[in-house]
Tab-separated table of C-alpha atoms in Angstrom:
chain	number	residue	atom	x	y	z
A	1	MET	CA	146.080	119.049	72.303
A	2	LEU	CA	147.255	120.175	75.740
A	3	VAL	CA	148.400	117.372	78.055
A	4	GLY	CA	149.713	118.276	81.466
A	5	CYS	CA	149.631	118.003	85.204
A	6	GLN	CA	149.233	120.472	88.038
A	7	PHE	CA	150.914	118.856	91.039
A	8	SER	CA	152.053	119.680	94.553
A	9	LEU	CA	154.280	117.916	97.063
A	10	TYR	CA	153.430	118.093	100.757
A	11	PRO	CA	156.249	116.909	103.041
A	12	MET	CA	154.949	116.946	106.619
A	13	THR	CA	158.138	118.291	108.152
A	14	ASP	CA	159.615	121.594	109.281
A	15	ARG	CA	162.138	121.110	106.438
A	16	TYR	CA	159.422	121.219	103.754
A	17	ILE	CA	160.886	124.106	101.751
A	18	ASN	CA	164.180	122.290	101.314
A	19	VAL	CA	162.438	119.009	100.436
A	20	ILE	CA	160.134	120.576	97.841
A	21	LEU	CA	162.684	122.796	96.103
A	22	GLY	CA	165.236	119.991	95.968
A	23	SER	CA	162.696	117.626	94.425
A	24	VAL	CA	161.351	119.758	91.600
A	25	SER	CA	164.499	121.628	90.556
A	26	SER	CA	165.512	118.932	88.041
A	27	LEU	CA	162.343	119.593	86.025
A	28	ASP	CA	163.923	122.683	84.512
A	29	GLU	CA	166.605	120.511	82.890
A	30	ARG	CA	164.077	118.417	80.933
A	31	SER	CA	163.665	119.354	77.283
A	32	ASP	CA	160.498	117.281	76.859
A	33	LEU	CA	158.431	119.379	79.245
A	34	ARG	CA	157.214	122.912	79.612
A	35	VAL	CA	157.344	123.831	83.283
A	36	SER	CA	155.795	126.672	85.249
A	37	ARG	CA	154.870	127.128	88.883
A	38	ASP	CA	153.200	129.341	91.383
A	39	GLU	CA	152.847	129.061	95.151
A	40	ILE	CA	150.108	126.408	94.866
A	41	SER	CA	151.369	123.946	92.263
A	42	THR	CA	153.865	123.080	89.558
A	43	LEU	CA	152.588	122.659	86.000
A	44	VAL	CA	154.270	120.262	83.594
A	45	VAL	CA	153.097	120.072	79.989
A	46	GLY	CA	154.250	117.408	77.553
A	47	SER	CA	153.413	113.899	76.391
A	48	PRO	CA	151.504	111.627	78.803
A	49	GLN	CA	154.634	109.480	79.224
A	50	ALA	CA	156.826	112.497	79.978
A	51	ILE	CA	154.481	114.023	82.523
A	52	PHE	CA	153.834	110.796	84.447
A	53	ASP	CA	157.574	110.020	84.451
A	54	ALA	CA	158.461	113.510	85.644
A	55	VAL	CA	155.889	113.637	88.440
A	56	LEU	CA	156.906	110.161	89.632
A	57	ASP	CA	160.572	111.201	89.631
A	58	CYS	CA	159.788	114.289	91.724
A	59	PHE	CA	157.747	112.197	94.156
A	60	VAL	CA	160.471	109.559	94.592
A	61	VAL	CA	163.181	112.177	95.154
A	62	ALA	CA	160.916	114.006	97.616
A	63	SER	CA	160.243	110.815	99.564
A	64	GLN	CA	163.991	110.272	99.928
A	65	ARG	CA	164.500	113.844	101.092
A	66	ALA	CA	161.457	113.958	103.402
A	67	GLN	CA	162.365	110.829	105.369
A	68	GLY	CA	158.834	110.759	106.737
A	69	HIS	CA	155.256	111.416	105.724
A	70	LEU	CA	154.879	112.853	102.220
A	71	VAL	CA	151.834	113.369	100.023
A	72	LEU	CA	151.568	114.210	96.340
A	73	SER	CA	148.396	115.781	95.001
A	74	ALA	CA	148.088	115.826	91.229
A	75	MET	CA	145.578	116.656	88.529
A	76	PHE	CA	146.470	115.155	85.159
A	77	SER	CA	144.485	116.615	82.287
A	78	GLN	CA	144.292	116.027	78.567
A	79	GLY	CA	142.390	117.876	75.904
A	80	CYS	CA	140.700	120.550	77.965
A	81	PRO	CA	138.889	122.881	75.562
A	82	GLY	CA	139.772	126.512	75.935
A	83	GLU	CA	143.455	125.774	76.596
A	84	PRO	CA	146.117	126.940	74.139
A	85	ASP	CA	147.257	124.316	71.662
A	86	ASP	CA	150.939	123.498	71.397
A	87	GLU	CA	153.234	121.125	69.524
A	88	ILE	CA	154.749	119.811	72.749
A	89	CYS	CA	151.304	118.671	73.813
A	90	ARG	CA	150.602	116.346	70.914
A	91	PRO	CA	149.520	113.136	72.620
A	92	ALA	CA	151.110	109.789	71.899
A	93	THR	CA	149.155	107.542	69.560
A	94	PRO	CA	146.912	105.004	71.307
A	95	THR	CA	149.392	102.230	70.479
A	96	GLN	CA	152.285	104.155	72.000
A	97	SER	CA	150.241	105.039	75.047
A	98	ALA	CA	149.223	101.443	75.744
A	99	ALA	CA	152.812	100.303	75.386
A	100	CYS	CA	153.942	102.821	77.957
A	101	THR	CA	151.596	101.994	80.790
A	102	GLY	CA	153.210	98.846	82.037
A	103	VAL	CA	149.888	97.385	83.190
A	104	GLU	CA	149.738	94.662	80.566
A	105	SER	CA	153.414	94.732	79.594
A	106	ALA	CA	156.652	93.661	81.282
A	107	PRO	CA	157.031	94.053	85.047
A	108	LEU	CA	158.237	97.480	86.087
A	109	GLU	CA	161.413	98.185	88.001
A	110	PRO	CA	160.152	99.054	91.507
A	111	SER	CA	160.791	102.574	92.748
A	112	GLY	CA	161.334	101.293	96.264
A	113	VAL	CA	158.670	103.625	97.639
A	114	GLU	CA	155.523	101.969	98.965
A	115	VAL	CA	152.469	104.180	98.663
A	116	SER	CA	148.773	104.348	99.392
A	117	ALA	CA	146.971	106.184	96.614
A	118	GLN	CA	143.508	107.163	95.528
A	119	PHE	CA	142.444	108.519	92.187
A	120	ALA	CA	139.388	109.358	90.123
A	121	VAL	CA	139.365	109.121	86.338
A	122	LEU	CA	136.899	111.646	84.948
A	123	PRO	CA	136.066	111.468	81.214
A	124	LEU	CA	134.245	114.673	80.244
A	125	GLY	CA	131.544	115.349	77.676
A	126	ASP	CA	130.310	111.807	77.062
A	127	PRO	CA	126.931	110.537	78.338
A	128	GLY	CA	128.451	107.040	78.367
A	129	TYR	CA	131.327	108.081	80.627
A	130	MET	CA	130.449	105.660	83.444
A	131	ASP	CA	131.175	102.716	81.146
A	132	ILE	CA	134.686	104.125	80.684
A	133	ILE	CA	135.124	104.571	84.443
A	134	TYR	CA	133.878	101.051	85.200
A	135	ARG	CA	136.247	99.661	82.561
A	136	GLU	CA	139.256	101.444	84.055
A	137	ILE	CA	138.338	100.317	87.575
A	138	ALA	CA	138.076	96.736	86.314
A	139	THR	CA	141.561	97.034	84.816
A	140	VAL	CA	142.959	98.232	88.123
A	141	LYS	CA	141.188	95.446	90.016
A	142	SER	CA	142.753	92.859	87.707
A	143	SER	CA	146.269	94.235	88.304
A	144	PRO	CA	148.599	92.987	91.065
A	145	LEU	CA	148.027	96.223	93.002
A	146	GLN	CA	146.088	96.073	96.246
A	147	TYR	CA	142.636	97.501	95.472
A	148	ARG	CA	139.980	98.910	97.798
A	149	ALA	CA	136.708	100.624	96.922
A	150	LYS	CA	136.140	104.134	98.244
A	151	ASN	CA	133.429	106.687	97.679
A	152	PHE	CA	134.176	108.949	94.694
A	153	CYS	CA	137.551	107.385	93.947
A	154	THR	CA	139.592	104.190	93.688
A	155	ARG	CA	142.243	103.275	96.219
A	156	ILE	CA	145.327	101.313	95.227
A	157	ASP	CA	148.365	100.432	97.306
A	158	GLY	CA	151.754	99.212	96.129
A	159	ASP	CA	155.059	100.413	94.749
A	160	ALA	CA	154.903	103.986	93.487
A	161	ARG	CA	155.973	103.036	89.960
A	162	ALA	CA	153.202	100.454	89.605
A	163	VAL	CA	150.646	102.884	91.027
A	164	PHE	CA	151.711	105.580	88.563
A	165	ALA	CA	151.575	103.069	85.703
A	166	ALA	CA	148.008	102.136	86.650
A	167	MET	CA	146.934	105.777	86.767
A	168	GLN	CA	148.658	106.493	83.463
A	169	HIS	CA	146.907	103.526	81.890
A	170	ALA	CA	143.511	104.788	83.070
A	171	PHE	CA	144.344	108.269	81.761
A	172	THR	CA	145.557	107.219	78.311
A	173	SER	CA	142.935	104.514	77.897
A	174	ALA	CA	140.066	106.880	78.714
A	175	ALA	CA	141.593	109.451	76.358
A	176	GLN	CA	141.066	107.028	73.497
A	177	ASP	CA	137.304	107.365	74.017
A	178	VAL	CA	136.853	111.027	74.906
A	179	GLY	CA	138.696	114.188	73.999
A	180	HIS	CA	138.950	115.534	77.539
A	181	VAL	CA	140.035	113.439	80.518
A	182	VAL	CA	141.025	114.429	84.047
A	183	VAL	CA	142.680	112.143	86.581
A	184	ALA	CA	142.682	113.567	90.122
A	185	ALA	CA	145.122	111.697	92.341
A	186	THR	CA	146.505	111.641	95.876
A	187	ILE	CA	149.595	109.553	96.614
A	188	SER	CA	150.746	109.120	100.212
A	189	THR	CA	153.808	107.493	101.734
A	190	GLY	CA	155.135	107.222	105.272
A	191	SER	CA	151.810	107.888	106.972
A	192	PRO	CA	151.845	106.941	110.643
A	193	SER	CA	148.107	106.211	110.571
A	194	ALA	CA	146.933	102.659	110.913
A	195	LYS	CA	145.594	101.246	107.675
A	196	THR	CA	141.918	101.235	108.500
A	197	GLN	CA	140.456	100.347	105.120
B	1	MET	CA	121.789	111.110	95.791
B	2	LEU	CA	125.211	110.890	97.420
B	3	VAL	CA	126.839	114.256	98.166
B	4	GLY	CA	130.197	114.277	99.885
B	5	CYS	CA	133.806	115.274	100.055
B	6	GLN	CA	137.053	113.350	100.362
B	7	PHE	CA	139.506	115.803	101.925
B	8	SER	CA	142.966	115.887	103.483
B	9	LEU	CA	144.851	118.476	105.512
B	10	TYR	CA	148.599	118.872	105.003
B	11	PRO	CA	150.309	120.950	107.716
B	12	MET	CA	153.953	121.379	106.718
B	13	THR	CA	155.332	120.931	110.218
B	14	ASP	CA	156.845	118.222	112.404
B	15	ARG	CA	153.694	118.594	114.542
B	16	TYR	CA	151.407	117.491	111.710
B	17	ILE	CA	149.775	114.569	113.551
B	18	ASN	CA	148.661	116.821	116.361
B	19	VAL	CA	147.423	119.509	113.966
B	20	ILE	CA	145.422	117.089	111.812
B	21	LEU	CA	143.823	115.068	114.585
B	22	GLY	CA	142.897	118.173	116.551
B	23	SER	CA	141.284	119.736	113.476
B	24	VAL	CA	139.035	116.883	112.351
B	25	SER	CA	137.977	115.440	115.721
B	26	SER	CA	134.937	117.722	115.990
B	27	LEU	CA	133.431	116.143	112.865
B	28	ASP	CA	132.325	113.146	114.884
B	29	GLU	CA	130.059	115.400	116.968
B	30	ARG	CA	128.062	116.590	113.947
B	31	SER	CA	124.715	114.902	113.438
B	32	ASP	CA	124.280	116.265	109.908
B	33	LEU	CA	127.231	114.346	108.457
B	34	ARG	CA	128.324	110.785	108.006
B	35	VAL	CA	132.084	110.630	108.574
B	36	SER	CA	134.665	107.992	107.775
B	37	ARG	CA	138.410	108.090	107.239
B	38	ASP	CA	141.442	106.142	106.231
B	39	GLU	CA	145.113	107.090	106.126
B	40	ILE	CA	144.666	109.125	102.916
B	41	SER	CA	141.553	111.211	103.461
B	42	THR	CA	138.479	111.952	105.514
B	43	LEU	CA	135.065	111.452	103.902
B	44	VAL	CA	132.101	113.595	104.907
B	45	VAL	CA	128.671	112.867	103.444
B	46	GLY	CA	125.684	115.160	103.858
B	47	SER	CA	124.034	118.170	102.258
B	48	PRO	CA	126.204	120.491	100.136
B	49	GLN	CA	125.882	123.190	102.800
B	50	ALA	CA	126.904	120.824	105.595
B	51	ILE	CA	129.939	119.437	103.803
B	52	PHE	CA	131.307	122.812	102.687
B	53	ASP	CA	130.755	124.217	106.201
B	54	ALA	CA	132.437	121.237	107.823
B	55	VAL	CA	135.492	121.212	105.568
B	56	LEU	CA	135.917	124.981	105.984
B	57	ASP	CA	135.684	124.615	109.772
B	58	CYS	CA	138.367	121.915	109.756
B	59	PHE	CA	140.614	124.046	107.568
B	60	VAL	CA	140.259	127.158	109.744
B	61	VAL	CA	140.964	125.212	112.943
B	62	ALA	CA	143.951	123.524	111.283
B	63	SER	CA	145.364	126.870	110.150
B	64	GLN	CA	145.209	128.129	113.727
B	65	ARG	CA	146.905	124.981	115.020
B	66	ALA	CA	149.537	124.784	112.259
B	67	GLN	CA	150.829	128.343	112.699
B	68	GLY	CA	152.539	128.049	109.330
B	69	HIS	CA	152.068	126.594	105.875
B	70	LEU	CA	148.938	124.461	105.524
B	71	VAL	CA	147.225	123.008	102.463
B	72	LEU	CA	143.798	121.439	102.076
B	73	SER	CA	143.134	119.097	99.178
B	74	ALA	CA	139.483	118.261	98.587
B	75	MET	CA	137.273	116.494	96.085
B	76	PHE	CA	133.615	117.448	96.402
B	77	SER	CA	131.288	115.123	94.526
B	78	GLN	CA	127.567	114.925	93.934
B	79	GLY	CA	125.489	112.287	92.197
B	80	CYS	CA	128.202	109.832	91.226
B	81	PRO	CA	126.458	106.786	89.748
B	82	GLY	CA	127.373	103.516	91.351
B	83	GLU	CA	127.481	105.006	94.835
B	84	PRO	CA	124.924	103.891	97.454
B	85	ASP	CA	121.926	106.177	97.851
B	86	ASP	CA	121.069	107.574	101.264
B	87	GLU	CA	118.532	109.897	102.853
B	88	ILE	CA	121.285	112.045	104.352
B	89	CYS	CA	122.529	112.794	100.847
B	90	ARG	CA	119.351	114.308	99.454
B	91	PRO	CA	120.602	117.524	97.870
B	92	ALA	CA	119.177	120.895	98.733
B	93	THR	CA	116.730	122.302	96.228
B	94	PRO	CA	118.282	124.662	93.668
B	95	THR	CA	116.751	127.644	95.473
B	96	GLN	CA	118.216	126.584	98.801
B	97	SER	CA	121.575	125.922	97.222
B	98	ALA	CA	121.771	129.335	95.595
B	99	ALA	CA	120.799	131.014	98.846
B	100	CYS	CA	123.611	129.249	100.685
B	101	THR	CA	126.511	130.216	98.478
B	102	GLY	CA	127.006	133.787	99.524
B	103	VAL	CA	128.236	134.820	96.086
B	104	GLU	CA	125.209	136.932	95.210
B	105	SER	CA	123.874	137.348	98.741
B	106	ALA	CA	124.933	139.304	101.820
B	107	PRO	CA	128.655	139.698	102.580
B	108	LEU	CA	130.102	136.791	104.527
B	109	GLU	CA	131.724	137.022	107.916
B	110	PRO	CA	135.444	136.641	107.129
B	111	SER	CA	137.205	133.593	108.551
B	112	GLY	CA	140.352	135.616	109.104
B	113	VAL	CA	142.407	133.144	107.060
B	114	GLU	CA	143.783	134.450	103.768
B	115	VAL	CA	144.204	131.712	101.191
B	116	SER	CA	145.366	131.037	97.664
B	117	ALA	CA	143.183	128.415	96.041
B	118	GLN	CA	142.681	126.655	92.764
B	119	PHE	CA	139.764	124.504	91.721
B	120	ALA	CA	138.244	122.752	88.744
B	121	VAL	CA	134.501	122.243	88.364
B	122	LEU	CA	133.873	119.104	86.337
B	123	PRO	CA	130.285	118.401	85.205
B	124	LEU	CA	130.114	114.791	83.966
B	125	GLY	CA	128.019	113.177	81.258
B	126	ASP	CA	126.933	116.258	79.327
B	127	PRO	CA	128.344	117.116	75.865
B	128	GLY	CA	127.608	120.777	76.656
B	129	TYR	CA	129.656	120.714	79.865
B	130	MET	CA	132.090	123.440	78.749
B	131	ASP	CA	129.241	125.970	78.711
B	132	ILE	CA	128.629	125.145	82.376
B	133	ILE	CA	132.335	125.518	83.195
B	134	TYR	CA	132.600	128.844	81.349
B	135	ARG	CA	129.501	130.103	83.172
B	136	GLU	CA	130.938	129.192	86.582
B	137	ILE	CA	134.296	130.796	85.745
B	138	ALA	CA	132.456	133.962	84.685
B	139	THR	CA	130.645	134.013	88.032
B	140	VAL	CA	133.944	133.722	89.903
B	141	LYS	CA	135.495	136.484	87.775
B	142	SER	CA	132.608	138.801	88.609
B	143	SER	CA	133.027	138.214	92.363
B	144	PRO	CA	135.247	140.359	94.601
B	145	LEU	CA	137.783	137.521	94.847
B	146	GLN	CA	141.157	137.946	93.194
B	147	TYR	CA	141.034	135.819	90.023
B	148	ARG	CA	143.881	134.429	87.898
B	149	ALA	CA	143.689	132.039	84.953
B	150	LYS	CA	145.657	128.800	85.186
B	151	ASN	CA	145.858	125.731	82.979
B	152	PHE	CA	143.244	123.119	83.911
B	153	CYS	CA	141.849	125.074	86.861
B	154	THR	CA	140.806	128.461	88.212
B	155	ARG	CA	142.812	130.314	90.833
B	156	ILE	CA	141.147	132.559	93.391
B	157	ASP	CA	142.686	134.350	96.352
B	158	GLY	CA	140.952	135.878	99.318
B	159	ASP	CA	139.427	135.056	102.683
B	160	ALA	CA	138.836	131.321	103.117
B	161	ARG	CA	135.091	131.751	103.708
B	162	ALA	CA	134.612	133.684	100.483
B	163	VAL	CA	136.721	131.167	98.560
B	164	PHE	CA	134.665	128.270	99.918
B	165	ALA	CA	131.446	130.118	99.083
B	166	ALA	CA	132.607	130.565	95.488
B	167	MET	CA	133.494	126.892	95.150
B	168	GLN	CA	130.191	125.855	96.718
B	169	HIS	CA	128.340	128.110	94.300
B	170	ALA	CA	130.087	126.518	91.323
B	171	PHE	CA	129.325	123.061	92.712
B	172	THR	CA	125.623	123.606	93.416
B	173	SER	CA	125.049	125.683	90.290
B	174	ALA	CA	126.592	123.044	88.016
B	175	ALA	CA	124.550	120.369	89.813
B	176	GLN	CA	121.387	122.081	88.590
B	177	ASP	CA	122.389	121.177	85.032
B	178	VAL	CA	123.946	117.734	85.379
B	179	GLY	CA	123.403	114.837	87.738
B	180	HIS	CA	127.082	114.273	88.513
B	181	VAL	CA	129.505	117.056	89.411
B	182	VAL	CA	133.013	116.970	90.839
B	183	VAL	CA	134.906	119.958	92.218
B	184	ALA	CA	138.611	119.270	92.772
B	185	ALA	CA	140.181	121.940	94.977
B	186	THR	CA	143.475	122.933	96.586
B	187	ILE	CA	143.470	125.638	99.269
B	188	SER	CA	146.775	126.945	100.595
B	189	THR	CA	147.637	129.346	103.398
B	190	GLY	CA	150.890	130.537	104.886
B	191	SER	CA	153.066	129.635	101.911
B	192	PRO	CA	156.480	131.266	102.044
B	193	SER	CA	156.697	131.318	98.247
B	194	ALA	CA	156.558	134.617	96.481
B	195	LYS	CA	153.301	135.125	94.655
B	196	THR	CA	154.488	134.644	91.128
B	197	GLN	CA	151.198	134.527	89.247
């Protein structure tokens, strides 16, 4: 089963090339991921834990290099039919996945990067999918993260590591009910805009 | 039925505030949209035609103002349960929708902005959703746009107006089969990266 993420970093600075290349170069050293890229996005394929860890690492490094406004756009996907199967993509068992999310388990070491994020968890192929979405939203609302309702997505604010853990939990939890799950996410830091919602 | 788009513009320049604000300000003058925003994204709600037109207009203006690398990230959504209903969101009839897409109809006036884009059409709640996705990919492949397969999404390159028309076609066509459709899209222009795929 293919598990992966297409993601892009957007540093709002004239130095964006340097920031982006310096933030994703370490991916090629990881043996637990398959990595490819084109001019739009970087693809990482591996276990859910490996891909969330890797994308978070890239985002944190990029935020340090950008020294200003930075946005990550990411589409995490698991089990999409029509994709090639691969050993590296074998998902963690449900027990392993739950243990990795950090939502119900021990407090996470903060990344030091405060973010505003929004994401949509989209379980495909199941007429009862809204029950899964409502359940995942309820889990987020019960977490220490700052929650706000938005149209079409869920907004959460807090430390980047906690935000990633919440998204990973929604992803792996939904994947226990349906074979194909997409999480579309936007994570922003350093925005000069007033927080209006 | 709520139809709308959460979108964000990412100009990779120190002048990003000026580029963004100058590109989205005209939205407030449109009477066919309901507009709101926070620090992460701008929400436009209206008919499918109005929202695709409005987001394209913002992107084209932003590309002229950015004078460099610019990315648009957008999530178009129709019929999400749990969202408030509104008269402004009544979708166009299937016939109107098909006539608006430009894929099978008369050639579109080019925007003058060449883009590389990737998008995923995600029909929710239907066990036969992959047939809808395959059908929409086939339509894109038969269009004059440059098509490339990617994991988890479909890449198309060409003039921004034709790319938007293709995405709108996929959105409105899928919405004739299921009540809830999401199109997650990334549109990039001016990237200095070599085209590697």
